[in-house]
CSV table of C-alpha atoms in Angstrom, one decimal:
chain,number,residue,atom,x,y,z
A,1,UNK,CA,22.4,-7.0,-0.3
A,2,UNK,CA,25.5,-6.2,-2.3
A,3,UNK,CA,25.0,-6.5,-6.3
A,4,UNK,CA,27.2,-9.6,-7.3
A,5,UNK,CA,29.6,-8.5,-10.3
A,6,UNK,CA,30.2,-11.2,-13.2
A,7,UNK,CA,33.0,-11.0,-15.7
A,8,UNK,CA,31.2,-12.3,-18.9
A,9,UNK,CA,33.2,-12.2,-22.3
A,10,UNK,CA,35.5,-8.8,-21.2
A,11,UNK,CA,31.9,-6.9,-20.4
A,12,UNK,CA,30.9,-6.4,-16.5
A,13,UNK,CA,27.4,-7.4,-15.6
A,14,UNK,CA,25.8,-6.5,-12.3
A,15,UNK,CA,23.3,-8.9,-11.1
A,16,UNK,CA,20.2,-7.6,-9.9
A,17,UNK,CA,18.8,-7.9,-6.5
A,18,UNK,CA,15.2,-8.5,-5.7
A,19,UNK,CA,13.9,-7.5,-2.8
A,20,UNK,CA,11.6,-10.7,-2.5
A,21,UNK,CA,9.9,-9.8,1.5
A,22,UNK,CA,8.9,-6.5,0.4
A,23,UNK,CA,7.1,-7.3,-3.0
A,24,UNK,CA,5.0,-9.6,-0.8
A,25,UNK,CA,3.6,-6.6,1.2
A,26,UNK,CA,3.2,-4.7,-1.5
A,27,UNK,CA,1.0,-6.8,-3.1
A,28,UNK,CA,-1.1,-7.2,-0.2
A,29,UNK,CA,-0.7,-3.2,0.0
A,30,UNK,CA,-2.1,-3.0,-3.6
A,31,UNK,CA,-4.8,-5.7,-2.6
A,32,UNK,CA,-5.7,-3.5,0.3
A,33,UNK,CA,-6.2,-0.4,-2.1
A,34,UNK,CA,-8.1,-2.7,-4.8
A,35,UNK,CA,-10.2,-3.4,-2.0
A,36,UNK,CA,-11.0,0.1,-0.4
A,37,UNK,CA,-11.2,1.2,-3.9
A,38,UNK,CA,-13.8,-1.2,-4.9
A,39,UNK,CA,-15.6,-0.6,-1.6
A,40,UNK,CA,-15.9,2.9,-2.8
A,41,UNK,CA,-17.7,2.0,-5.9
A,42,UNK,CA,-20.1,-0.3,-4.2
A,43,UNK,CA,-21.5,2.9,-1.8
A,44,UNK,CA,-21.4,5.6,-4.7
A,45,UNK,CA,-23.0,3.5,-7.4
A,46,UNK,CA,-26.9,4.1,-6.4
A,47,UNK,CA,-25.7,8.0,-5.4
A,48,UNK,CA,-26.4,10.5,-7.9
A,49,UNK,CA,-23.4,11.8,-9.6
A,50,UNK,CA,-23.4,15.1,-7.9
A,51,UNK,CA,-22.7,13.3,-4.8
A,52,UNK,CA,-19.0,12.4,-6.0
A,53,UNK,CA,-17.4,15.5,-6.5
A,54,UNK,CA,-15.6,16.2,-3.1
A,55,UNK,CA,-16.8,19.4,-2.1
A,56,UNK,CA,-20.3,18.2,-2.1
A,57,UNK,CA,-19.0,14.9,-0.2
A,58,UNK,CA,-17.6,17.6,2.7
A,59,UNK,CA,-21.0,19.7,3.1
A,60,UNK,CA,-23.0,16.0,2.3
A,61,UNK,CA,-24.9,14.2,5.4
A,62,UNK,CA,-23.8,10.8,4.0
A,63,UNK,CA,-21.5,9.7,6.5
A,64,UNK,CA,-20.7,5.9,4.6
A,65,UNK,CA,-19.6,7.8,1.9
A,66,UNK,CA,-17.2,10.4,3.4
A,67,UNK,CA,-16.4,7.4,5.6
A,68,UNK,CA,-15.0,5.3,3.2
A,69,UNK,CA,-13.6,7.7,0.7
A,70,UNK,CA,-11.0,8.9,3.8
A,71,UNK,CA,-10.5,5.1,4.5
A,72,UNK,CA,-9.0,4.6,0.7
A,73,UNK,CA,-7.7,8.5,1.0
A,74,UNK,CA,-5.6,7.7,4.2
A,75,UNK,CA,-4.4,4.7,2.6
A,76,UNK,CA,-3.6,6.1,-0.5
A,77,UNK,CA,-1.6,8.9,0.9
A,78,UNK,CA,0.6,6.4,3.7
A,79,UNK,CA,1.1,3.1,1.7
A,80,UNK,CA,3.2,4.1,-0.8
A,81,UNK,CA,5.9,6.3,1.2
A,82,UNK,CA,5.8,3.2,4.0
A,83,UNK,CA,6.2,0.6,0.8
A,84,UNK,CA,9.7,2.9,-0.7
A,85,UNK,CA,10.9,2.7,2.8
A,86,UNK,CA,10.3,-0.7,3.4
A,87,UNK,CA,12.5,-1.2,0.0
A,88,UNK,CA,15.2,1.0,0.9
A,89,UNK,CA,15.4,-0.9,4.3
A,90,UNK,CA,15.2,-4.7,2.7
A,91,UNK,CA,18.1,-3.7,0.2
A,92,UNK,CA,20.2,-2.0,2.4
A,93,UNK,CA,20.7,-5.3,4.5
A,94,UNK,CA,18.0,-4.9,7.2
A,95,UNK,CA,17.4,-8.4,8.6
A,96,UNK,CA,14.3,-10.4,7.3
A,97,UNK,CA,12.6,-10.7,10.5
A,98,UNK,CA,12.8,-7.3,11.2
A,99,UNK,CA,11.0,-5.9,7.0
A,100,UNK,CA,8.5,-9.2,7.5
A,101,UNK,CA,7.5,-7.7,11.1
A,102,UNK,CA,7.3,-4.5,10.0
A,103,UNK,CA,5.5,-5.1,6.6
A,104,UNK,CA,3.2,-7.2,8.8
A,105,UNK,CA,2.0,-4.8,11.5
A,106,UNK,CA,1.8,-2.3,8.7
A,107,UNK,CA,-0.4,-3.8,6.9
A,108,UNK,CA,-2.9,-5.2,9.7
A,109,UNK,CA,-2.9,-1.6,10.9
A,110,UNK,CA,-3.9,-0.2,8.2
A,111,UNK,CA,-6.8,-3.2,7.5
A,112,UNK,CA,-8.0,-2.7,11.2
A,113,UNK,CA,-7.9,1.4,10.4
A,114,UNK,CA,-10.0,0.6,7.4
A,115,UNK,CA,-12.4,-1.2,9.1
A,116,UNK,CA,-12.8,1.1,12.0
A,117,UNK,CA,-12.8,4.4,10.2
């Protein structure tokens, strides 16, 4: 994309450039965390508070609960760095087949990772 100047009364304007495929994956990235998060919530709420701090989530015996806090962790440490990529790639030209592909099997991975961890 190349930012489309406009002379407009003596002043120069710059058009801005949207970078339309990748907002689409990063909402279904920020519907995937809403998700995890909320799934989180769902297995803690009958625990007893103590339960949530993380060191006594490491020593705890409660496997669905460590289980899905390092499904929303993982996530939550991979999906942003992947979606600033994915931006720098859509507005420095990269073909539209190629972000939609990649914004695709990035985001089924990551749903099939949260599902199987």
């Amino acid at each position: 994309y190349e930012p489309v100047k406009h002379r407009q009364g003596g002043a120069m304007q710059l058009e801005i450039v949207v970078p339309t495929t990748t907002c689409f994956y990063a909402g279904l990235c920020g519907a995937l965390q809403l998700a995890l998060w909320i799934r989180i919530m769902m297995v803690r709420a009958p625990l007893p508070a103590s339960t949530h701090e993380l060191g006594n989530l490491a020593a705890s015996s409660d496997n669905e609960n460590l289980r899905v806090t390092r499904a929303h962790g993982n996530y939550t440490e991979n999906a942003p760095i992947f979606v600033i990529m994915l931006v720098a790639a859509e507005l420095c030209g990269s073909p539209t087949v190629w972000i939609d592909a990649t914004g695709f099997v990035f985001f089924f991975a990551r749903l099939m990772h949260a599902k199987g961890l």
